[in-house]
Short mmCIF file of C-alpha atoms in Angstrom, two decimals:
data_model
loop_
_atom_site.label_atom_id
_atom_site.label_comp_id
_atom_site.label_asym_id
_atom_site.label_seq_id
_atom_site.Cartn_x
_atom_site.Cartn_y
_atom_site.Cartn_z
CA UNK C 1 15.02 -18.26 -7.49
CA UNK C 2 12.83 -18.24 -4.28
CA UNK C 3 12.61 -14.51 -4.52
CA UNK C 4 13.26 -12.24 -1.57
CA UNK C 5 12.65 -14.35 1.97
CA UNK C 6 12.03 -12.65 5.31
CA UNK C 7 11.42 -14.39 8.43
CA UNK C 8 9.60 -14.53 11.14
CA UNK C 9 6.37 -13.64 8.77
CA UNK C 10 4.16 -13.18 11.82
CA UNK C 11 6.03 -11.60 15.09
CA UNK C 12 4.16 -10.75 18.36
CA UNK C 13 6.06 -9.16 21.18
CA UNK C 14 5.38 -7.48 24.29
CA UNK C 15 7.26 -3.57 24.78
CA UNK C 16 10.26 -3.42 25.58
CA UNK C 17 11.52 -6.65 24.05
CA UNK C 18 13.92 -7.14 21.27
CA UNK C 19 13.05 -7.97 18.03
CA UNK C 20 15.02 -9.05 15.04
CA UNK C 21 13.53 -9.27 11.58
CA UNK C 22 16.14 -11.18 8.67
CA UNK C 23 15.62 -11.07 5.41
CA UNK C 24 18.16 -12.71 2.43
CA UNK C 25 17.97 -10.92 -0.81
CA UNK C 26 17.65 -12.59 -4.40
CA UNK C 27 21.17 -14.12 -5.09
CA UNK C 28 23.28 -11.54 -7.41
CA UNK C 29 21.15 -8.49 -6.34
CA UNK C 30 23.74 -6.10 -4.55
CA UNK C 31 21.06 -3.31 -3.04
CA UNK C 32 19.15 -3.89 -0.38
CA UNK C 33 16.35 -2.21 1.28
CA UNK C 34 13.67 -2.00 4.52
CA UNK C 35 11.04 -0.13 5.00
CA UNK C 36 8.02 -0.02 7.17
CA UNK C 37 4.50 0.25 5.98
CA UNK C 38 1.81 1.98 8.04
CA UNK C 39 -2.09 3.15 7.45
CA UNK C 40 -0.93 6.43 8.69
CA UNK C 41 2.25 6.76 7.32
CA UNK C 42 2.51 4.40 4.23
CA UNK C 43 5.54 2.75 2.83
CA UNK C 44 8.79 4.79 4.15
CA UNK C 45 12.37 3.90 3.44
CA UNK C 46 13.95 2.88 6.79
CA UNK C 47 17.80 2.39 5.29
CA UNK C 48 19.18 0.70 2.35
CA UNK C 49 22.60 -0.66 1.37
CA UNK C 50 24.86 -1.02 -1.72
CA UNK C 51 27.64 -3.91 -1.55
CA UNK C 52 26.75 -4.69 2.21
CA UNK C 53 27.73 -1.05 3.13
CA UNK C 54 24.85 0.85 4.46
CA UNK C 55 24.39 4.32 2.09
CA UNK C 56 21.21 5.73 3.78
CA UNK C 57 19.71 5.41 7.19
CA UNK C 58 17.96 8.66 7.37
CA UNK C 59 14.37 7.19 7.64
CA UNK C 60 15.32 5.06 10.66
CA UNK C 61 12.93 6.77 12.94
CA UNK C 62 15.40 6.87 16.20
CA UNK C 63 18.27 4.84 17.90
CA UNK C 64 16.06 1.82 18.98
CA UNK C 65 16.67 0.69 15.32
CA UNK C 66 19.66 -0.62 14.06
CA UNK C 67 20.16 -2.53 10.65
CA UNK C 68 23.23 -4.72 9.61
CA UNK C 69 24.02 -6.37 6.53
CA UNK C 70 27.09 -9.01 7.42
CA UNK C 71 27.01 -10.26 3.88
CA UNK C 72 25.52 -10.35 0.63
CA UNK C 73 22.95 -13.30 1.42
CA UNK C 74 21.76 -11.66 4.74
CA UNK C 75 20.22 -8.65 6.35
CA UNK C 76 18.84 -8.27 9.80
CA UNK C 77 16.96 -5.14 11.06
CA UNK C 78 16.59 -5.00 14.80
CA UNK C 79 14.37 -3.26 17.53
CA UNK C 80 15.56 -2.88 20.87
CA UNK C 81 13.67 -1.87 22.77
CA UNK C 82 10.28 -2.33 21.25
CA UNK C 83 7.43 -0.15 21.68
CA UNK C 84 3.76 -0.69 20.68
CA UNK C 85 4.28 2.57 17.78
CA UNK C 86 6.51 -0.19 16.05
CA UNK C 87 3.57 -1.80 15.18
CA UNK C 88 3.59 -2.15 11.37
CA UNK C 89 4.54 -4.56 8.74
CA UNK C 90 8.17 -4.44 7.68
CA UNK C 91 9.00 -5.41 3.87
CA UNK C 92 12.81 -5.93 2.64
CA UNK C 93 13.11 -5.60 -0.57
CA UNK C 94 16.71 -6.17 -3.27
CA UNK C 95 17.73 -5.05 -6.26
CA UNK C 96 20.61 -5.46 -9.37
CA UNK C 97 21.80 -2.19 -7.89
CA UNK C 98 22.21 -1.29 -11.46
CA UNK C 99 20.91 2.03 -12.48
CA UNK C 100 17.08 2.56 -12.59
CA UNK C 101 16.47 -1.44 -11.61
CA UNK C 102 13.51 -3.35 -10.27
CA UNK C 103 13.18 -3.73 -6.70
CA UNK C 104 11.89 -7.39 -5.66
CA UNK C 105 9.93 -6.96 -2.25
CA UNK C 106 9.50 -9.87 -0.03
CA UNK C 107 6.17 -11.12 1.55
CA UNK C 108 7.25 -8.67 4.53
CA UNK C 109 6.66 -9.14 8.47
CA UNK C 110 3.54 -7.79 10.73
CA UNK C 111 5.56 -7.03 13.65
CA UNK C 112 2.99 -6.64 16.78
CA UNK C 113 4.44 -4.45 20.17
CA UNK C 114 1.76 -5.43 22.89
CA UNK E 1 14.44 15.63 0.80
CA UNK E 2 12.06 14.19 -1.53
CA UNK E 3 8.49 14.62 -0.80
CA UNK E 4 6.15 12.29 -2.80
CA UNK E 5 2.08 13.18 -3.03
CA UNK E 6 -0.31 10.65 -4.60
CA UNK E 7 -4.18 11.85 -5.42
CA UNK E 8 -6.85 10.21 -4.32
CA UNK E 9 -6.45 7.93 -1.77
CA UNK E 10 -8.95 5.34 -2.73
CA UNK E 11 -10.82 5.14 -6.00
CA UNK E 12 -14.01 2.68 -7.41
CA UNK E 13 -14.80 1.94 -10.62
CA UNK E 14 -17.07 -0.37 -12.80
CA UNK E 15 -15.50 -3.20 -14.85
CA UNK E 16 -14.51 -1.63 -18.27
CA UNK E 17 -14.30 1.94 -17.01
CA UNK E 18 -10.40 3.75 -16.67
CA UNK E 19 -8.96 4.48 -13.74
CA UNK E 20 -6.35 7.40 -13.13
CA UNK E 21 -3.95 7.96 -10.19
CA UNK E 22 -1.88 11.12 -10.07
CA UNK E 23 1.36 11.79 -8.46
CA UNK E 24 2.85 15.01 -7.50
CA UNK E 25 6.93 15.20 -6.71
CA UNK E 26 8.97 18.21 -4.87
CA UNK E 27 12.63 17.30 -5.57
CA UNK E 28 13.26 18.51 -9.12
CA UNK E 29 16.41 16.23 -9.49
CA UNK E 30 14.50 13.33 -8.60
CA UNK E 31 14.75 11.42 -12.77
CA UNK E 32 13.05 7.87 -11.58
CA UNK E 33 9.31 7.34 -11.19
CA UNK E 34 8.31 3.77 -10.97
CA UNK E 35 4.84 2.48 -9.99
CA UNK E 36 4.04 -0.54 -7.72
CA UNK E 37 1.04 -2.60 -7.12
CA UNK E 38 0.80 -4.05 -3.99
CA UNK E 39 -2.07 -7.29 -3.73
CA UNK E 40 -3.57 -8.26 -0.29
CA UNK E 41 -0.82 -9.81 1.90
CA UNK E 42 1.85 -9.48 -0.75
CA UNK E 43 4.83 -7.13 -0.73
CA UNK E 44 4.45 -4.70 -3.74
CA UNK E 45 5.19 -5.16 -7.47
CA UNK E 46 6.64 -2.88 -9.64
CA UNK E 47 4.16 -2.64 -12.93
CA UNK E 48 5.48 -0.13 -15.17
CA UNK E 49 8.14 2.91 -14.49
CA UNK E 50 9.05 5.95 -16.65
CA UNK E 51 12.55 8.11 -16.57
CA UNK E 52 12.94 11.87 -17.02
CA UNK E 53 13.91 12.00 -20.55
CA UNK E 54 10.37 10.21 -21.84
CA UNK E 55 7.12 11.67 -21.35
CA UNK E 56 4.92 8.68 -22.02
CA UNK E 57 4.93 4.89 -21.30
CA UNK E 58 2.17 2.59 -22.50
CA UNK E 59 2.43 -0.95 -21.60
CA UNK E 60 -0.72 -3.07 -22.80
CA UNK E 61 -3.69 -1.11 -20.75
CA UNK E 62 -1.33 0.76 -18.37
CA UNK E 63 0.49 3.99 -19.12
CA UNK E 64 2.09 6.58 -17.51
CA UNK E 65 2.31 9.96 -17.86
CA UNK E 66 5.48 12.37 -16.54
CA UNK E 67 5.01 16.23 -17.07
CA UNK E 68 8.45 17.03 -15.40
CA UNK E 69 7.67 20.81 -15.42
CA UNK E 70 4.61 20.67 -13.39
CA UNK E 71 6.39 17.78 -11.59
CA UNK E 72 3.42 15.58 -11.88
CA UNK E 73 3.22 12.38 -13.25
CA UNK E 74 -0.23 9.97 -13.73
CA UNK E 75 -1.06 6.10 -13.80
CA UNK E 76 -3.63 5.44 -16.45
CA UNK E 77 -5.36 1.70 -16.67
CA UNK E 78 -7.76 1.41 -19.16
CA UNK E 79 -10.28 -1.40 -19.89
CA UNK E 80 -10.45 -2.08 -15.99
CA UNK E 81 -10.58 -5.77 -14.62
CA UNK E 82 -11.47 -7.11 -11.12
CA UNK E 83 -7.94 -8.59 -10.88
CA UNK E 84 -6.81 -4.79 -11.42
CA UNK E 85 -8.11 -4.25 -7.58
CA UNK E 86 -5.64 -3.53 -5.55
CA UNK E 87 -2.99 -0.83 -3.83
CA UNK E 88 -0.96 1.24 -6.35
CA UNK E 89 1.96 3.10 -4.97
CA UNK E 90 3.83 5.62 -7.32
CA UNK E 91 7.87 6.50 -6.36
CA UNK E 92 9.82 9.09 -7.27
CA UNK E 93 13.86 8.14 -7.11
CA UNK E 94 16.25 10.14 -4.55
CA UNK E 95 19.75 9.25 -6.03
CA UNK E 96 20.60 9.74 -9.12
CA UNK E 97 20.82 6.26 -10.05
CA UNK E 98 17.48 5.70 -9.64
CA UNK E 99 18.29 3.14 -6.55
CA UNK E 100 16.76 4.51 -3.82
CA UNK E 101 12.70 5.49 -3.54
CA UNK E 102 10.61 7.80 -1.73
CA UNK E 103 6.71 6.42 -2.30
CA UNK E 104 3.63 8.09 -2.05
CA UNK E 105 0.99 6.80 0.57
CA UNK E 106 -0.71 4.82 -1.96
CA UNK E 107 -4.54 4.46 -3.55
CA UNK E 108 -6.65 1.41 -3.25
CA UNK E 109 -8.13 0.76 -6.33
CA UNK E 110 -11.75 -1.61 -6.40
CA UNK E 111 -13.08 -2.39 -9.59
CA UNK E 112 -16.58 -3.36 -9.23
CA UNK E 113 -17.99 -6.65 -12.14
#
């Protein structure tokens, strides 16, 4: 398996622009998960889902960010609008959703607001 | 919710030498603690992870320690190699299942040859 793919790797935007991160989780795993990592702040838990069915959103910082998981293979996390406190690299990361399982990050994205 | 402290921030040692990283949790149902290591560019990687009902975990020259009391719970790496440097995250679980993590901010480890 190719592991846990996000794309774009690199994105540079100016504020106010959206931006829409994807990810697609390892094949079988049915829990899925983004967070953002900061230097100030360090790895936080943005929302996650079991089964495609989002079960905790609480760390999504405020209404600019939505996150939508249409099917098993795909995830999207979206900014709209950006602004440069956004700034940060954004990992997905799956699971088995079994209890106590592994989660597999992938290589992440360094999202830059201008 | 779950709050998640991790002690110190960065730490150097010499080749050979141990290294410890200690972890202190506030939600007293929380009964997951995995740790990650994170390499330059690279999303993190879970190295060794410990439930509530064991109070040790040894795993070649990495254990962990949980003191669920005290809430506290400690990386050890013994026998330190370069290719040990890096950025170790420990998580505490905030479902039952052990799905979900809250993770501390992180230590960046340098081992020195």
């Amino acid at each position: 398996d190719a592991g846990v793919i996000q794309s774009p790797r690199h994105e540079v935007t100016e504020m106010g622009q959206e931006v829409t991160l994807r990810c697609k989780p390892i094949s079988g795993h049915n829990s899925l998960f983004w967070y953002r990592q900061t230097m100030m702040r360090g790895l936080e838990l943005l929302i996650y889902f079991n089964n495609n069915v989002p079960i905790d959103d609480s760390g999504m910082p405020e209404d600019r960010f939505s996150a939508k998981m249409p099917n098993a293979s795909f995830s999207t996390l979206k900014i709209q609008p950006s602004e440069p406190r956004d700034s940060a690299v954004y990992f997905c990361a799956s699971s088995a959703g079994q209890e106590y399982n592994e989660q597999f990050f992938g290589p992440g994205t360094r999202l830059t607001v201008l | 919710g779950e709050n998640v402290e991790q002690h110190p921030s960065t730490l150097s040692v010499q080749e050979g030498d141990s290294a410890v990283i200690k972890c202190t949790y506030s939600d007293s149902a929380s009964n997951y603690f995995p740790w990650y290591k994170q390499e330059l560019g690279k999303g993190p990687q879970l190295i060794i992870d410990i439930r509530s009902n064991v109070g040790e975990k040894k795993d070649q020259r990495i254990a962990v320690t949980l003191n669920k009391t005290a809430k506290h719970f400690s990386l050890h790496i013994t026998e330190t190699q370069p290719e040990d440097s890096a950025v170790y995250f420990c998580a505490a679980s905030i479902d039952q299942a052990g799905t979900a993590l809250i993770f501390g901010k992180g230590t960046t480890l340098s081992v020195s040859s």
